[in-house]
mmCIF file of C-alpha atoms and ligand atoms in Angstrom:
data_model
loop_
_atom_site.group_PDB
_atom_site.id
_atom_site.type_symbol
_atom_site.label_atom_id
_atom_site.label_comp_id
_atom_site.label_asym_id
_atom_site.label_seq_id
_atom_site.Cartn_x
_atom_site.Cartn_y
_atom_site.Cartn_z
ATOM 1 C CA MET A 1 -77.856 -78.395 129.133
ATOM 2 C CA SER A 2 -74.734 -76.392 129.645
ATOM 3 C CA ILE A 3 -71.484 -77.810 128.421
ATOM 4 C CA ASN A 4 -68.575 -77.148 130.643
ATOM 5 C CA VAL A 5 -65.442 -78.010 128.736
ATOM 6 C CA ARG A 6 -62.129 -76.427 129.549
ATOM 7 C CA PHE A 7 -60.557 -74.625 126.593
ATOM 8 C CA PRO A 8 -57.010 -73.653 126.212
ATOM 9 C CA ALA A 9 -56.795 -69.840 126.149
ATOM 10 C CA TYR A 10 -56.091 -69.946 122.443
ATOM 11 C CA ARG A 11 -59.081 -69.945 120.125
ATOM 12 C CA THR A 12 -58.249 -70.351 116.453
ATOM 13 C CA ARG A 13 -61.550 -68.808 115.359
ATOM 14 C CA ARG A 14 -60.658 -65.356 116.703
ATOM 15 C CA LEU A 15 -58.591 -64.599 113.645
ATOM 16 C CA ARG A 16 -61.165 -66.006 111.253
ATOM 17 C CA GLN A 17 -64.103 -63.849 112.279
ATOM 18 C CA ASN A 18 -64.027 -61.487 109.319
ATOM 19 C CA GLU A 19 -62.289 -61.042 105.988
ATOM 20 C CA ALA A 20 -59.957 -58.316 107.257
ATOM 21 C CA PHE A 21 -58.515 -60.610 109.942
ATOM 22 C CA ARG A 22 -58.346 -63.460 107.483
ATOM 23 C CA GLN A 23 -56.431 -61.373 104.975
ATOM 24 C CA LEU A 24 -54.116 -60.048 107.667
ATOM 25 C CA ILE A 25 -52.853 -63.489 108.603
ATOM 26 C CA ARG A 26 -53.117 -65.291 105.256
ATOM 27 C CA GLU A 27 -49.897 -67.242 104.699
ATOM 28 C CA THR A 28 -50.136 -67.820 100.966
ATOM 29 C CA THR A 29 -51.513 -65.565 98.276
ATOM 30 C CA LEU A 30 -51.567 -66.086 94.577
ATOM 31 C CA THR A 31 -50.530 -63.255 92.248
ATOM 32 C CA VAL A 32 -50.477 -62.864 88.508
ATOM 33 C CA ASN A 33 -46.652 -62.906 88.698
ATOM 34 C CA ASP A 34 -46.814 -66.598 89.614
ATOM 35 C CA LEU A 35 -48.475 -67.671 86.380
ATOM 36 C CA ILE A 36 -47.128 -68.980 83.080
ATOM 37 C CA TYR A 37 -49.639 -69.472 80.267
ATOM 38 C CA PRO A 38 -49.101 -72.450 77.895
ATOM 39 C CA LEU A 39 -50.124 -71.945 74.254
ATOM 40 C CA PHE A 40 -50.224 -74.151 71.154
ATOM 41 C CA VAL A 41 -49.139 -72.819 67.791
ATOM 42 C CA ARG A 42 -49.504 -74.324 64.312
ATOM 43 C CA HIS A 43 -48.903 -73.319 60.696
ATOM 44 C CA GLY A 44 -51.582 -71.434 58.784
ATOM 45 C CA ARG A 45 -53.413 -68.128 58.992
ATOM 46 C CA ASP A 46 -56.303 -66.900 61.017
ATOM 47 C CA LEU A 47 -56.637 -70.201 62.864
ATOM 48 C CA ARG A 48 -58.087 -70.534 66.307
ATOM 49 C CA ASN A 49 -58.958 -74.230 66.396
ATOM 50 C CA PRO A 50 -60.743 -75.254 69.588
ATOM 51 C CA ILE A 51 -59.252 -78.235 71.442
ATOM 52 C CA SER A 52 -62.311 -80.311 72.270
ATOM 53 C CA SER A 53 -60.882 -81.977 75.370
ATOM 54 C CA MET A 54 -59.726 -78.619 76.784
ATOM 55 C CA PRO A 55 -62.633 -76.166 76.625
ATOM 56 C CA GLY A 56 -61.373 -72.602 76.242
ATOM 57 C CA GLN A 57 -57.999 -73.672 74.765
ATOM 58 C CA PHE A 58 -57.013 -73.455 71.098
ATOM 59 C CA GLN A 59 -54.371 -74.245 68.522
ATOM 60 C CA PHE A 60 -53.441 -70.831 67.120
ATOM 61 C CA SER A 61 -51.792 -69.754 63.913
ATOM 62 C CA VAL A 62 -49.023 -67.220 64.514
ATOM 63 C CA ASP A 63 -51.233 -64.164 63.800
ATOM 64 C CA GLN A 64 -53.882 -65.337 66.272
ATOM 65 C CA LEU A 65 -51.224 -66.351 68.776
ATOM 66 C CA LEU A 66 -50.045 -62.752 68.807
ATOM 67 C CA LYS A 67 -53.532 -61.579 69.725
ATOM 68 C CA GLU A 68 -53.843 -64.133 72.499
ATOM 69 C CA ALA A 69 -50.383 -63.324 73.858
ATOM 70 C CA ARG A 70 -51.140 -59.616 73.773
ATOM 71 C CA GLU A 71 -54.339 -60.162 75.710
ATOM 72 C CA ALA A 72 -52.554 -62.300 78.309
ATOM 73 C CA HIS A 73 -49.791 -59.719 78.667
ATOM 74 C CA GLY A 74 -52.437 -57.019 79.074
ATOM 75 C CA LEU A 75 -53.824 -58.969 82.018
ATOM 76 C CA GLY A 76 -50.406 -58.818 83.670
ATOM 77 C CA ILE A 77 -49.142 -62.283 82.734
ATOM 78 C CA LYS A 78 -45.336 -62.146 82.460
ATOM 79 C CA ALA A 79 -44.570 -65.367 80.573
ATOM 80 C CA ILE A 80 -46.011 -67.848 78.113
ATOM 81 C CA LEU A 81 -44.869 -71.402 77.331
ATOM 82 C CA LEU A 82 -45.015 -72.401 73.670
ATOM 83 C CA PHE A 83 -45.772 -75.797 72.133
ATOM 84 C CA GLY A 84 -45.546 -76.256 68.359
ATOM 85 C CA ILE A 85 -47.438 -78.459 65.943
ATOM 86 C CA PRO A 86 -45.249 -78.965 62.863
ATOM 87 C CA GLU A 87 -46.237 -79.127 59.212
ATOM 88 C CA ALA A 88 -44.652 -82.546 58.799
ATOM 89 C CA LYS A 89 -43.287 -85.137 61.192
ATOM 90 C CA ASP A 90 -40.392 -87.533 60.624
ATOM 91 C CA GLU A 91 -38.348 -90.110 62.526
ATOM 92 C CA VAL A 92 -35.991 -87.541 64.018
ATOM 93 C CA GLY A 93 -38.334 -84.575 64.510
ATOM 94 C CA SER A 94 -36.512 -82.329 62.015
ATOM 95 C CA GLU A 95 -38.923 -79.388 62.190
ATOM 96 C CA GLY A 96 -38.199 -79.084 65.889
ATOM 97 C CA TYR A 97 -34.741 -77.654 65.188
ATOM 98 C CA HIS A 98 -35.321 -76.105 61.754
ATOM 99 C CA ARG A 99 -34.731 -72.351 61.624
ATOM 100 C CA ASP A 100 -38.057 -71.954 59.845
ATOM 101 C CA GLY A 101 -40.013 -74.307 62.137
ATOM 102 C CA ILE A 102 -43.286 -73.277 63.685
ATOM 103 C CA ILE A 103 -41.788 -72.339 67.066
ATOM 104 C CA GLN A 104 -38.936 -70.407 65.477
ATOM 105 C CA ARG A 105 -41.438 -68.423 63.354
ATOM 106 C CA ALA A 106 -43.733 -67.787 66.301
ATOM 107 C CA LEU A 107 -40.783 -66.575 68.381
ATOM 108 C CA LYS A 108 -39.734 -64.017 65.811
ATOM 109 C CA SER A 109 -43.235 -62.548 65.519
ATOM 110 C CA LEU A 110 -43.851 -62.539 69.264
ATOM 111 C CA LYS A 111 -40.516 -60.937 70.066
ATOM 112 C CA ASP A 112 -41.105 -58.204 67.471
ATOM 113 C CA ALA A 113 -44.578 -57.414 68.730
ATOM 114 C CA LEU A 114 -44.237 -57.973 72.481
ATOM 115 C CA PRO A 115 -40.574 -57.680 73.446
ATOM 116 C CA GLU A 116 -41.322 -57.605 77.159
ATOM 117 C CA LEU A 117 -43.381 -60.772 77.338
ATOM 118 C CA LEU A 118 -41.135 -63.676 78.351
ATOM 119 C CA ILE A 119 -41.344 -66.553 75.905
ATOM 120 C CA VAL A 120 -40.486 -69.985 77.235
ATOM 121 C CA THR A 121 -40.292 -72.878 74.774
ATOM 122 C CA ASP A 122 -40.945 -76.540 75.388
ATOM 123 C CA VAL A 123 -37.989 -78.590 74.220
ATOM 124 C CA CYS A 124 -39.055 -82.127 73.346
ATOM 125 C CA LEU A 125 -39.274 -84.120 70.147
ATOM 126 C CA CYS A 126 -42.625 -85.850 70.688
ATOM 127 C CA GLU A 127 -44.666 -83.282 68.771
ATOM 128 C CA TYR A 128 -42.235 -83.495 65.848
ATOM 129 C CA THR A 129 -41.589 -87.216 65.465
ATOM 130 C CA SER A 130 -43.715 -89.492 63.265
ATOM 131 C CA HIS A 131 -43.808 -92.100 66.060
ATOM 132 C CA GLY A 132 -44.694 -89.540 68.745
ATOM 133 C CA HIS A 133 -41.794 -90.483 71.012
ATOM 134 C CA CYS A 134 -39.609 -87.950 72.795
ATOM 135 C CA GLY A 135 -36.419 -88.904 71.003
ATOM 136 C CA VAL A 136 -34.682 -91.147 68.521
ATOM 137 C CA VAL A 137 -36.192 -94.638 68.634
ATOM 138 C CA LYS A 138 -33.873 -97.620 68.201
ATOM 139 C CA GLY A 139 -35.351 -101.098 68.474
ATOM 140 C CA GLY A 140 -38.526 -99.779 70.108
ATOM 141 C CA TYR A 141 -36.556 -97.955 72.809
ATOM 142 C CA VAL A 142 -35.901 -94.216 73.039
ATOM 143 C CA ASP A 143 -32.131 -93.919 72.665
ATOM 144 C CA ASN A 144 -30.955 -91.497 75.319
ATOM 145 C CA ASP A 145 -27.581 -90.322 74.060
ATOM 146 C CA ALA A 146 -28.587 -90.076 70.403
ATOM 147 C CA THR A 147 -31.484 -87.857 71.500
ATOM 148 C CA LEU A 148 -29.306 -85.426 73.468
ATOM 149 C CA GLU A 149 -27.717 -83.960 70.385
ATOM 150 C CA LEU A 150 -31.108 -83.220 68.821
ATOM 151 C CA LEU A 151 -32.429 -81.648 72.024
ATOM 152 C CA ALA A 152 -29.364 -79.438 72.222
ATOM 153 C CA ARG A 153 -29.895 -78.332 68.607
ATOM 154 C CA MET A 154 -33.558 -77.654 69.298
ATOM 155 C CA ALA A 155 -32.867 -75.547 72.385
ATOM 156 C CA LEU A 156 -30.195 -73.603 70.510
ATOM 157 C CA SER A 157 -32.480 -72.902 67.562
ATOM 158 C CA HIS A 158 -35.123 -71.598 69.991
ATOM 159 C CA ALA A 159 -32.580 -69.317 71.646
ATOM 160 C CA GLU A 160 -31.416 -68.084 68.230
ATOM 161 C CA ALA A 161 -35.009 -67.277 67.287
ATOM 162 C CA GLY A 162 -35.470 -65.256 70.476
ATOM 163 C CA ALA A 163 -36.630 -67.602 73.268
ATOM 164 C CA ASP A 164 -36.122 -66.073 76.715
ATOM 165 C CA MET A 165 -35.929 -69.465 78.421
ATOM 166 C CA VAL A 166 -35.962 -73.102 77.282
ATOM 167 C CA ALA A 167 -37.838 -75.868 79.051
ATOM 168 C CA PRO A 168 -36.745 -79.445 78.266
ATOM 169 C CA SER A 169 -39.622 -81.856 78.944
ATOM 170 C CA ASP A 170 -38.184 -85.045 77.443
ATOM 171 C CA MET A 171 -36.738 -86.646 80.624
ATOM 172 C CA MET A 172 -33.569 -87.938 78.931
ATOM 173 C CA ASP A 173 -30.593 -88.300 81.255
ATOM 174 C CA GLY A 174 -28.006 -85.567 80.772
ATOM 175 C CA ARG A 175 -30.176 -83.249 78.656
ATOM 176 C CA VAL A 176 -29.715 -80.224 80.890
ATOM 177 C CA ALA A 177 -25.924 -80.513 80.619
ATOM 178 C CA ALA A 178 -26.129 -81.037 76.858
ATOM 179 C CA ILE A 179 -28.395 -78.018 76.389
ATOM 180 C CA ARG A 180 -26.342 -75.811 78.727
ATOM 181 C CA GLU A 181 -23.188 -76.659 76.846
ATOM 182 C CA SER A 182 -24.699 -75.917 73.473
ATOM 183 C CA LEU A 183 -26.231 -72.618 74.622
ATOM 184 C CA ASP A 184 -23.003 -71.472 76.274
ATOM 185 C CA ALA A 185 -20.833 -72.460 73.328
ATOM 186 C CA ASN A 186 -22.987 -70.293 71.089
ATOM 187 C CA GLY A 187 -23.120 -67.180 73.220
ATOM 188 C CA PHE A 188 -26.404 -67.791 75.029
ATOM 189 C CA VAL A 189 -24.930 -67.850 78.513
ATOM 190 C CA THR A 190 -27.769 -65.726 79.853
ATOM 191 C CA THR A 191 -30.598 -67.972 78.600
ATOM 192 C CA PRO A 192 -31.988 -69.887 81.595
ATOM 193 C CA ILE A 193 -33.123 -73.521 81.566
ATOM 194 C CA MET A 194 -36.332 -74.545 83.294
ATOM 195 C CA SER A 195 -36.086 -78.321 83.426
ATOM 196 C CA TYR A 196 -39.032 -80.629 83.792
ATOM 197 C CA ALA A 197 -37.074 -82.367 86.552
ATOM 198 C CA ALA A 198 -39.702 -84.500 88.305
ATOM 199 C CA LYS A 199 -41.994 -85.368 85.431
ATOM 200 C CA TYR A 200 -44.160 -88.369 86.100
ATOM 201 C CA ALA A 201 -45.512 -90.913 83.594
ATOM 202 C CA SER A 202 -49.029 -89.599 84.134
ATOM 203 C CA SER A 203 -52.446 -90.230 82.648
ATOM 204 C CA PHE A 204 -53.251 -86.586 83.324
ATOM 205 C CA TYR A 205 -51.529 -85.637 80.032
ATOM 206 C CA GLY A 206 -54.353 -87.174 77.951
ATOM 207 C CA PRO A 207 -55.985 -83.941 76.714
ATOM 208 C CA PHE A 208 -52.584 -82.369 75.949
ATOM 209 C CA ARG A 209 -51.747 -85.176 73.555
ATOM 210 C CA GLU A 210 -54.838 -84.276 71.541
ATOM 211 C CA ALA A 211 -53.898 -80.594 71.725
ATOM 212 C CA ALA A 212 -50.281 -81.126 70.675
ATOM 213 C CA GLU A 213 -50.977 -84.127 68.428
ATOM 214 C CA SER A 214 -48.181 -85.941 70.231
ATOM 215 C CA ALA A 215 -49.554 -89.291 71.439
ATOM 216 C CA PRO A 216 -46.994 -92.087 71.018
ATOM 217 C CA ALA A 217 -47.873 -94.398 68.110
ATOM 218 C CA PHE A 218 -46.804 -97.425 70.161
ATOM 219 C CA GLY A 219 -45.826 -98.077 73.773
ATOM 220 C CA ASP A 220 -45.739 -95.366 76.410
ATOM 221 C CA ARG A 221 -43.302 -93.024 78.158
ATOM 222 C CA ARG A 222 -42.566 -95.101 81.224
ATOM 223 C CA THR A 223 -38.953 -95.844 80.263
ATOM 224 C CA HIS A 224 -38.062 -92.188 80.764
ATOM 225 C CA GLN A 225 -40.799 -90.416 82.759
ATOM 226 C CA MET A 226 -40.962 -91.131 86.494
ATOM 227 C CA ASP A 227 -42.935 -93.876 88.194
ATOM 228 C CA PRO A 228 -45.884 -92.352 90.139
ATOM 229 C CA GLY A 229 -44.971 -94.463 93.167
ATOM 230 C CA ASN A 230 -41.659 -92.704 93.691
ATOM 231 C CA ALA A 231 -40.965 -89.626 95.817
ATOM 232 C CA LEU A 232 -37.308 -89.941 96.878
ATOM 233 C CA GLU A 233 -36.364 -90.406 93.251
ATOM 234 C CA SER A 234 -37.664 -86.894 92.525
ATOM 235 C CA LEU A 235 -34.905 -85.552 94.790
ATOM 236 C CA ARG A 236 -32.292 -87.392 92.744
ATOM 237 C CA GLU A 237 -33.781 -85.985 89.543
ATOM 238 C CA VAL A 238 -33.720 -82.442 90.908
ATOM 239 C CA TYR A 239 -30.198 -82.863 92.259
ATOM 240 C CA LEU A 240 -28.951 -84.020 88.858
ATOM 241 C CA ASP A 241 -30.677 -81.239 86.943
ATOM 242 C CA VAL A 242 -29.429 -78.552 89.316
ATOM 243 C CA THR A 243 -25.916 -79.975 89.103
ATOM 244 C CA GLU A 244 -26.126 -79.926 85.309
ATOM 245 C CA GLY A 245 -27.144 -76.257 85.356
ATOM 246 C CA ALA A 246 -30.944 -76.026 85.617
ATOM 247 C CA ASP A 247 -32.108 -72.594 86.815
ATOM 248 C CA ILE A 248 -35.678 -73.592 87.648
ATOM 249 C CA VAL A 249 -36.892 -77.136 88.298
ATOM 250 C CA MET A 250 -40.384 -78.327 87.551
ATOM 251 C CA VAL A 251 -42.757 -80.828 89.080
ATOM 252 C CA LYS A 252 -45.396 -82.230 86.766
ATOM 253 C CA PRO A 253 -48.325 -82.851 87.122
ATOM 254 C CA ALA A 254 -49.074 -80.528 90.044
ATOM 255 C CA LEU A 255 -52.148 -81.464 92.057
ATOM 256 C CA PRO A 256 -51.592 -85.229 92.348
ATOM 257 C CA TYR A 257 -47.936 -84.508 93.264
ATOM 258 C CA LEU A 258 -48.185 -81.698 95.824
ATOM 259 C CA ASP A 259 -46.178 -83.817 98.272
ATOM 260 C CA ILE A 260 -43.338 -83.894 95.750
ATOM 261 C CA ILE A 261 -43.369 -80.088 95.457
ATOM 262 C CA THR A 262 -43.148 -79.794 99.236
ATOM 263 C CA ARG A 263 -40.323 -82.299 99.557
ATOM 264 C CA ILE A 264 -38.277 -80.555 96.913
ATOM 265 C CA ARG A 265 -39.025 -77.188 98.557
ATOM 266 C CA LEU A 266 -37.634 -78.504 101.859
ATOM 267 C CA GLU A 267 -34.447 -79.885 100.298
ATOM 268 C CA PHE A 268 -33.504 -77.307 97.657
ATOM 269 C CA SER A 269 -33.446 -73.533 97.399
ATOM 270 C CA VAL A 270 -33.804 -73.445 93.621
ATOM 271 C CA PRO A 271 -37.046 -71.918 92.226
ATOM 272 C CA ILE A 272 -39.745 -74.528 91.660
ATOM 273 C CA ALA A 273 -42.320 -74.469 88.887
ATOM 274 C CA ALA A 274 -45.351 -76.741 88.973
ATOM 275 C CA TYR A 275 -47.294 -77.715 85.855
ATOM 276 C CA ASN A 276 -51.052 -77.779 86.421
ATOM 277 C CA VAL A 277 -51.482 -80.080 83.417
ATOM 278 C CA SER A 278 -54.204 -80.583 80.841
ATOM 279 C CA GLY A 279 -56.075 -83.329 82.706
ATOM 280 C CA GLU A 280 -56.207 -81.217 85.867
ATOM 281 C CA TYR A 281 -57.628 -78.344 83.815
ATOM 282 C CA SER A 282 -60.150 -80.444 81.907
ATOM 283 C CA MET A 283 -61.513 -82.146 85.037
ATOM 284 C CA VAL A 284 -62.363 -78.781 86.573
ATOM 285 C CA LYS A 285 -63.885 -77.540 83.306
ATOM 286 C CA ALA A 286 -65.994 -80.679 82.869
ATOM 287 C CA ALA A 287 -67.392 -80.607 86.392
ATOM 288 C CA ALA A 288 -68.061 -76.864 86.172
ATOM 289 C CA GLU A 289 -69.896 -77.296 82.845
ATOM 290 C CA ARG A 290 -72.289 -79.626 84.644
ATOM 291 C CA ASP A 291 -72.672 -77.201 87.521
ATOM 292 C CA TRP A 292 -71.281 -79.790 89.891
ATOM 293 C CA ILE A 293 -68.707 -77.337 91.197
ATOM 294 C CA ASP A 294 -68.130 -73.589 91.050
ATOM 295 C CA GLY A 295 -65.434 -73.587 88.351
ATOM 296 C CA ASP A 296 -63.853 -70.233 89.246
ATOM 297 C CA LYS A 297 -63.598 -70.987 92.949
ATOM 298 C CA VAL A 298 -62.241 -74.490 92.415
ATOM 299 C CA MET A 299 -59.707 -73.108 89.932
ATOM 300 C CA MET A 300 -58.442 -70.502 92.422
ATOM 301 C CA GLU A 301 -58.281 -73.059 95.235
ATOM 302 C CA CYS A 302 -56.297 -75.473 93.051
ATOM 303 C CA LEU A 303 -53.791 -72.779 92.099
ATOM 304 C CA LEU A 304 -53.462 -71.577 95.685
ATOM 305 C CA SER A 305 -52.835 -75.128 96.908
ATOM 306 C CA ILE A 306 -50.005 -75.541 94.397
ATOM 307 C CA LYS A 307 -48.406 -72.346 95.666
ATOM 308 C CA ARG A 308 -48.954 -73.330 99.309
ATOM 309 C CA ALA A 309 -47.252 -76.669 98.643
ATOM 310 C CA GLY A 310 -44.124 -74.682 97.781
ATOM 311 C CA ALA A 311 -44.203 -73.830 94.080
ATOM 312 C CA ASP A 312 -42.898 -70.412 93.051
ATOM 313 C CA LEU A 313 -44.375 -70.573 89.555
ATOM 314 C CA ILE A 314 -47.444 -72.274 88.175
ATOM 315 C CA ILE A 315 -47.823 -73.226 84.545
ATOM 316 C CA THR A 316 -51.554 -73.325 83.934
ATOM 317 C CA TYR A 317 -54.145 -73.157 81.172
ATOM 318 C CA PHE A 318 -56.188 -71.184 83.711
ATOM 319 C CA ALA A 319 -53.679 -68.318 83.619
ATOM 320 C CA LYS A 320 -55.876 -65.806 81.790
ATOM 321 C CA GLU A 321 -59.004 -66.602 83.771
ATOM 322 C CA ALA A 322 -57.125 -66.501 87.063
ATOM 323 C CA ALA A 323 -55.437 -63.218 86.100
ATOM 324 C CA GLY A 324 -58.869 -61.741 85.411
ATOM 325 C CA ILE A 325 -60.129 -62.752 88.835
ATOM 326 C CA LEU A 326 -56.967 -61.555 90.584
ATOM 327 C CA ARG A 327 -57.332 -58.188 88.884
ATOM 328 C CA GLU A 328 -60.863 -57.727 90.221
ATOM 329 C CA SER A 329 -60.042 -58.734 93.780
HETATM 330 C C1 LIG B 1 -43.946 -83.327 76.203
HETATM 331 C C2 LIG B 1 -44.939 -82.677 77.080
HETATM 332 C C3 LIG B 1 -46.137 -83.220 77.544
HETATM 333 C C4 LIG B 1 -46.746 -82.217 78.310
HETATM 334 C C5 LIG B 1 -45.906 -81.112 78.282
HETATM 335 N N1 LIG B 1 -44.783 -81.420 77.533
HETATM 336 C C6 LIG B 1 -46.793 -84.504 77.270
HETATM 337 C C7 LIG B 1 -46.143 -85.786 77.525
HETATM 338 O O1 LIG B 1 -45.122 -85.901 78.193
HETATM 339 O O2 LIG B 1 -46.685 -86.767 76.993
HETATM 340 C C8 LIG B 1 -48.055 -82.353 79.028
HETATM 341 C C9 LIG B 1 -48.721 -81.088 79.425
HETATM 342 C C10 LIG B 1 -50.149 -81.219 79.810
HETATM 343 O O3 LIG B 1 -50.715 -82.325 79.946
HETATM 344 O O4 LIG B 1 -50.766 -80.167 79.973
HETATM 345 N N2 LIG B 1 -43.540 -82.498 75.177
#
């Protein structure tokens, strides 16, 4: 039987017939310059403690962190994002802004050894507080304005220890302004702020809380992180952070919030980072371990989709693996 359908003259398959054509017209490509590699650092020596819920990720002591950072830099990765696990926690997260805290120590060693690698630091109190909340708790509620002062001190102490950029992830109102003011007043006018602007109250952070030992002892983070049902609100968050002085805004998590990345891309010209969070990483790893999916291909497709949605930068635990694949291709 012959089928006689009338086509338009345009056939989309013409430009898909071989890899050369496909490459010629590809709209989005991922490069190693898009990637930021998150790393966990703790006190001690010669430690490389595996994080069971994140296969391939570790808590490093400073000496081992240097090795890992050197390897990442050797693969072409331009920036890492540091999370610290303190020696001791207290109500107000004192180690977070102590000049001899874990992040401050790691910064000094990294900057000595690898001056060209950009070091971004997470600014939030949850890893440092005994109750695991992102700020000062008063009557079971995270007190916004009392927390701002501590965040500003923390960001400043990171800058003093050598951080190239600070990344507040706490979601307190006014933290970007507070941090900007404290950096500027102390001579760090050139230190950029990457704000976690649209950070959702997400269950995808589960593995991270094991990695960073930062699960809240009671309650949750829904009084400050965004409600997953809201999209327009992300534009208000970004507007406020940009107005307060944010240089890069972040959407987090990435894959379940690609629509948010695109909306922000259409409304703002500021660089956008997307955080491909722990749960997104661990899901791919778990399915790949069972041979249910091809882990490398799914990883690359996930990262590409985040870029295609409109992100300029991707923070991802896959950074080293992806850099390796990008180098071969
Ligand atoms: C807070 C912070 C979190 C993550 C990054 N910074 C956890 C949270 O808000 O509970 C999550 C990152 C991930 O899941 O990979 N300091």
